[in-house]
Each structure stands twice: as C-alpha cells, then as structure tokens.
PDB file of C-alpha atoms in Angstrom:
ATOM      1  CA  ARG U   1     122.907 -36.709   7.735  1.00 92.00           C
ATOM      2  CA  TRP U   2     119.173 -37.029   8.223  1.00 95.00           C
ATOM      3  CA  TYR U   3     118.443 -40.710   7.814  1.00 95.00           C
ATOM      4  CA  ARG U   4     120.111 -41.358   4.425  1.00 92.00           C
ATOM      5  CA  ARG U   5     119.923 -37.790   3.128  1.00 93.00           C
ATOM      6  CA  LYS U   6     122.698 -35.255   3.409  1.00 94.00           C
ATOM      7  CA  SER U   7     121.605 -32.386   5.657  1.00 92.00           C
ATOM      8  CA  ASN U   8     122.821 -30.112   8.430  1.00 91.00           C
ATOM      9  CA  LEU U   9     121.428 -29.674  11.914  1.00 90.00           C
ATOM     10  CA  HIS U  10     119.855 -26.319  11.146  1.00 90.00           C
ATOM     11  CA  HIS U  11     117.944 -27.835   8.210  1.00 95.00           C
ATOM     12  CA  VAL U  12     116.977 -30.853  10.312  1.00 95.00           C
ATOM     13  CA  TRP U  13     115.268 -28.602  12.868  1.00 93.00           C
ATOM     14  CA  ASP U  14     113.741 -26.122  10.409  1.00 94.00           C
ATOM     15  CA  VAL U  15     112.564 -28.530   7.719  1.00 97.00           C
ATOM     16  CA  ASP U  16     113.358 -32.231   8.050  1.00 97.00           C
ATOM     17  CA  VAL U  17     111.677 -32.910  11.400  1.00 97.00           C
ATOM     18  CA  ILE U  18     108.527 -31.065  10.294  1.00 97.00           C
ATOM     19  CA  GLU U  19     108.356 -32.821   6.931  1.00 97.00           C
ATOM     20  CA  GLN U  20     108.920 -36.217   8.575  1.00 97.00           C
ATOM     21  CA  ALA U  21     106.159 -35.530  11.108  1.00 98.00           C
ATOM     22  CA  MET U  22     103.751 -34.518   8.345  1.00 97.00           C
ATOM     23  CA  LYS U  23     104.455 -37.847   6.601  1.00 97.00           C
ATOM     24  CA  ASP U  24     104.355 -39.975   9.764  1.00 98.00           C
ATOM     25  CA  PHE U  25     101.403 -38.472  11.621  1.00 97.00           C
ATOM     26  CA  TYR U  26      99.418 -36.136   9.384  1.00 97.00           C
ATOM     27  CA  GLY U  27      99.175 -37.850   5.992  1.00 97.00           C
ATOM     28  CA  LYS U  28     101.436 -35.175   4.452  1.00 97.00           C
ATOM     29  CA  ASP U  29      98.699 -32.646   5.279  1.00 97.00           C
ATOM     30  CA  GLN U  30     100.067 -29.373   6.638  1.00 96.00           C
ATOM     31  CA  ASP U  31      96.609 -28.228   7.746  1.00 97.00           C
ATOM     32  CA  ALA U  32      96.242 -31.369   9.869  1.00 98.00           C
ATOM     33  CA  MET U  33      99.551 -30.633  11.575  1.00 97.00           C
ATOM     34  CA  VAL U  34      98.534 -27.024  12.192  1.00 97.00           C
ATOM     35  CA  LYS U  35      95.228 -28.161  13.717  1.00 97.00           C
ATOM     36  CA  ALA U  36      97.054 -30.616  15.982  1.00 97.00           C
ATOM     37  CA  ILE U  37      99.375 -27.861  17.186  1.00 97.00           C
ATOM     38  CA  GLN U  38      96.388 -25.547  17.735  1.00 96.00           C
ATOM     39  CA  ARG U  39      94.704 -28.297  19.746  1.00 97.00           C
ATOM     40  CA  ASN U  40      97.859 -28.713  21.834  1.00 96.00           C
ATOM     41  CA  ILE U  41      97.886 -24.961  22.523  1.00 96.00           C
ATOM     42  CA  THR U  42      94.297 -24.928  23.746  1.00 94.00           C
ATOM     43  CA  GLU U  43      94.425 -28.261  25.572  1.00 95.00           C
ATOM     44  CA  ASP U  44      97.806 -29.739  26.513  1.00 95.00           C
ATOM     45  CA  TRP U  45      99.743 -26.470  26.744  1.00 95.00           C
ATOM     46  CA  SER U  46      96.921 -24.157  27.858  1.00 92.00           C
ATOM     47  CA  ARG U  47      98.599 -23.416  31.215  1.00 91.00           C
ATOM     48  CA  GLU U  48     101.875 -22.549  29.500  1.00 92.00           C
ATOM     49  CA  GLU U  49     100.275 -20.419  26.798  1.00 90.00           C
ATOM     50  CA  LYS U  50      99.834 -17.378  29.051  1.00 86.00           C
ATOM     51  CA  GLN U  51     103.531 -17.483  29.956  1.00 87.00           C
ATOM     52  CA  TRP U  52     104.503 -17.599  26.277  1.00 88.00           C
ATOM     53  CA  GLU U  53     102.726 -14.344  25.520  1.00 82.00           C
ATOM     54  CA  ALA U  54     103.485 -12.716  28.883  1.00 77.00           C
ATOM     55  CA  CYS U  55     106.387 -10.574  27.686  1.00 72.00           C
ATOM     56  CA  ARG U  56     104.759  -7.159  27.782  1.00 63.00           C
ATOM     57  CA  SER U  57     107.931  -5.104  27.974  1.00 62.00           C
ATOM     58  CA  LYS U  58     109.850  -3.611  25.079  1.00 60.00           C
ATOM     59  CA  THR U  59     109.954  -5.732  21.937  1.00 60.00           C
ATOM     60  CA  LYS U  60     113.759  -5.984  22.037  1.00 67.00           C
ATOM     61  CA  THR U  61     113.638  -7.401  25.560  1.00 76.00           C
ATOM     62  CA  CYS U  62     111.071  -9.990  24.473  1.00 80.00           C
ATOM     63  CA  ALA U  63     113.164 -10.954  21.465  1.00 82.00           C
ATOM     64  CA  ASP U  64     116.204 -11.392  23.722  1.00 84.00           C
ATOM     65  CA  LYS U  65     114.183 -13.717  25.966  1.00 85.00           C
ATOM     66  CA  TYR U  66     113.027 -15.783  22.978  1.00 87.00           C
ATOM     67  CA  ALA U  67     116.579 -15.948  21.587  1.00 89.00           C
ATOM     68  CA  GLN U  68     117.911 -17.168  24.936  1.00 90.00           C
ATOM     69  CA  GLU U  69     115.293 -19.928  24.956  1.00 89.00           C
ATOM     70  CA  SER U  70     116.313 -20.951  21.456  1.00 89.00           C
ATOM     71  CA  ALA U  71     120.014 -20.872  22.300  1.00 90.00           C
ATOM     72  CA  ALA U  72     119.456 -23.184  25.264  1.00 90.00           C
ATOM     73  CA  LEU U  73     117.456 -25.582  23.093  1.00 87.00           C
ATOM     74  CA  ALA U  74     120.142 -25.466  20.406  1.00 85.00           C
ATOM     75  CA  CYS U  75     122.764 -26.491  22.961  1.00 86.00           C
ATOM     76  CA  ASP U  76     120.612 -29.491  23.869  1.00 86.00           C
ATOM     77  CA  ALA U  77     120.084 -30.305  20.184  1.00 82.00           C
ATOM     78  CA  TYR U  78     123.824 -30.501  19.566  1.00 81.00           C
ATOM     79  CA  LYS U  79     124.543 -32.806  22.527  1.00 84.00           C
ATOM     80  CA  GLY U  80     125.717 -36.171  21.269  1.00 81.00           C
ATOM     81  CA  VAL U  81     125.707 -35.118  17.627  1.00 88.00           C
ATOM     82  CA  GLU U  82     129.102 -35.671  16.046  1.00 88.00           C
ATOM     83  CA  GLN U  83     130.368 -34.359  12.720  1.00 85.00           C
ATOM     84  CA  ASP U  84     129.136 -36.630   9.876  1.00 85.00           C
ATOM     85  CA  SER U  85     126.832 -38.591  12.179  1.00 89.00           C
ATOM     86  CA  THR U  86     123.501 -39.888  10.882  1.00 94.00           C
ATOM     87  CA  LEU U  87     120.414 -38.718  12.737  1.00 95.00           C
ATOM     88  CA  GLY U  88     117.434 -41.051  12.715  1.00 95.00           C
ATOM     89  CA  ASP U  89     114.479 -42.308  14.712  1.00 96.00           C
ATOM     90  CA  GLU U  90     115.861 -41.693  18.191  1.00 94.00           C
ATOM     91  CA  TYR U  91     116.891 -38.114  17.408  1.00 94.00           C
ATOM     92  CA  TYR U  92     113.608 -37.496  15.582  1.00 96.00           C
ATOM     93  CA  SER U  93     111.491 -38.716  18.502  1.00 94.00           C
ATOM     94  CA  GLU U  94     113.350 -36.371  20.852  1.00 93.00           C
ATOM     95  CA  ALA U  95     113.301 -33.376  18.492  1.00 94.00           C
ATOM     96  CA  LEU U  96     109.687 -33.497  17.311  1.00 96.00           C
ATOM     97  CA  PRO U  97     107.994 -32.477  20.585  1.00 94.00           C
ATOM     98  CA  VAL U  98     110.430 -29.567  20.923  1.00 94.00           C
ATOM     99  CA  VAL U  99     109.887 -28.448  17.321  1.00 95.00           C
ATOM    100  CA  GLU U 100     106.097 -28.592  17.650  1.00 96.00           C
ATOM    101  CA  LYS U 101     106.189 -26.634  20.907  1.00 95.00           C
ATOM    102  CA  ARG U 102     108.481 -23.967  19.416  1.00 95.00           C
ATOM    103  CA  ILE U 103     106.094 -23.583  16.470  1.00 96.00           C
ATOM    104  CA  ALA U 104     103.236 -23.157  18.947  1.00 96.00           C
ATOM    105  CA  GLN U 105     105.189 -20.628  21.020  1.00 94.00           C
ATOM    106  CA  GLY U 106     106.050 -18.629  17.916  1.00 94.00           C
ATOM    107  CA  ALA U 107     102.429 -18.599  16.811  1.00 94.00           C
ATOM    108  CA  VAL U 108     101.149 -17.493  20.224  1.00 93.00           C
ATOM    109  CA  ARG U 109     103.801 -14.790  20.518  1.00 90.00           C
ATOM    110  CA  LEU U 110     103.212 -13.447  17.010  1.00 90.00           C
ATOM    111  CA  ALA U 111      99.469 -13.324  17.669  1.00 89.00           C
ATOM    112  CA  ALA U 112     100.068 -11.435  20.942  1.00 84.00           C
ATOM    113  CA  ILE U 113     102.333  -8.919  19.205  1.00 82.00           C
ATOM    114  CA  LEU U 114      99.824  -8.366  16.396  1.00 85.00           C
ATOM    115  CA  ASN U 115      97.016  -7.968  18.932  1.00 83.00           C
ATOM    116  CA  ARG U 116      99.045  -5.326  20.780  1.00 79.00           C
ATOM    117  CA  ILE U 117      99.943  -3.526  17.546  1.00 80.00           C
ATOM    118  CA  PHE U 118      96.387  -3.348  16.271  1.00 81.00           C
ATOM    119  CA  SER U 119      94.766  -3.101  19.724  1.00 76.00           C
ATOM    120  CA  GLY U 120      91.210  -3.722  18.604  1.00 65.00           C
ATOM    121  CA  ASN U 121      90.557  -0.565  16.612  1.00 57.00           C
ATOM    122  CA  GLY U 122      92.396  -1.551  13.442  1.00 53.00           C
ATOM    123  CA  LYS U 123      94.863   1.311  13.747  1.00 56.00           C
ATOM    124  CA  LEU U 124      98.562   0.666  14.068  1.00 53.00           C
ATOM    125  CA  GLN U 125      99.808   1.283  17.600  1.00 56.00           C
ATOM    126  CA  SER U 126     103.369   1.407  18.883  1.00 55.00           C
ATOM    127  CA  ILE U 127     104.507  -1.342  21.200  1.00 51.00           C
TER     128      ILE U 127
END
C-alpha cells in the first residue's frame, strides 16, 4: 500500500513517488519538477554527470551497466518492505532522492546516446 491507496512497489517507484513529490514540492507542476532536476544536474550533481554519460562502449554493455545499477537499487528498495505493508512518509523521504537522481541519470544518458547517434551533422550514425 502507498499511504492509504492500494499499490505495488513497482508502481510506487514509477508513479507514486513522483506524483507525491509534484504535489508536495512543485505545486503539481511537472515543468517545475523537471527544472529542479535540471538544476540538480548542472549544480548538485555536476561532478557525477560526466560519469553517467561515460559509457562509450557498445550500447548493450552500457545497458547492462544501467540494469545492474537499477537491480542494486531495487534490492535496497525492497529491504524492510513486507507483503501487505503500508509505505508512507519515511519510505517516501528515502525513495524520492533516489527516484529524482535516476530520472536525471536517464535523461543525461539518453541525451548522450542521441548526441552520439546524430553526431552534429543531423545524419543517423551507428553507435
């Protein structure tokens, strides 16, 4: 359960935490949340950003690296969560920074891939 609403952990991480953050911190404004994440990328996480896009090898190898990161985070997410338990403020406050950082990492990595594909001349390139 997510607060009083029936949910599952996958939905909590993909939807519920984001929607709750938009209500709590961004006045239900998705653009405000996006701008905050962009600001975190350029300010708070600027040193980490280069590492996020650093995978220059084959796409499959990069995807494996990203999947391993997600799997490790998923293991942490499940710690202490029992079947039919209710997740609330404490879980939310721990999950939100991770969710926002994963959104940022995905954005940076997608941008890097698209930049490599289109490599400045507008023509599709292989990676």
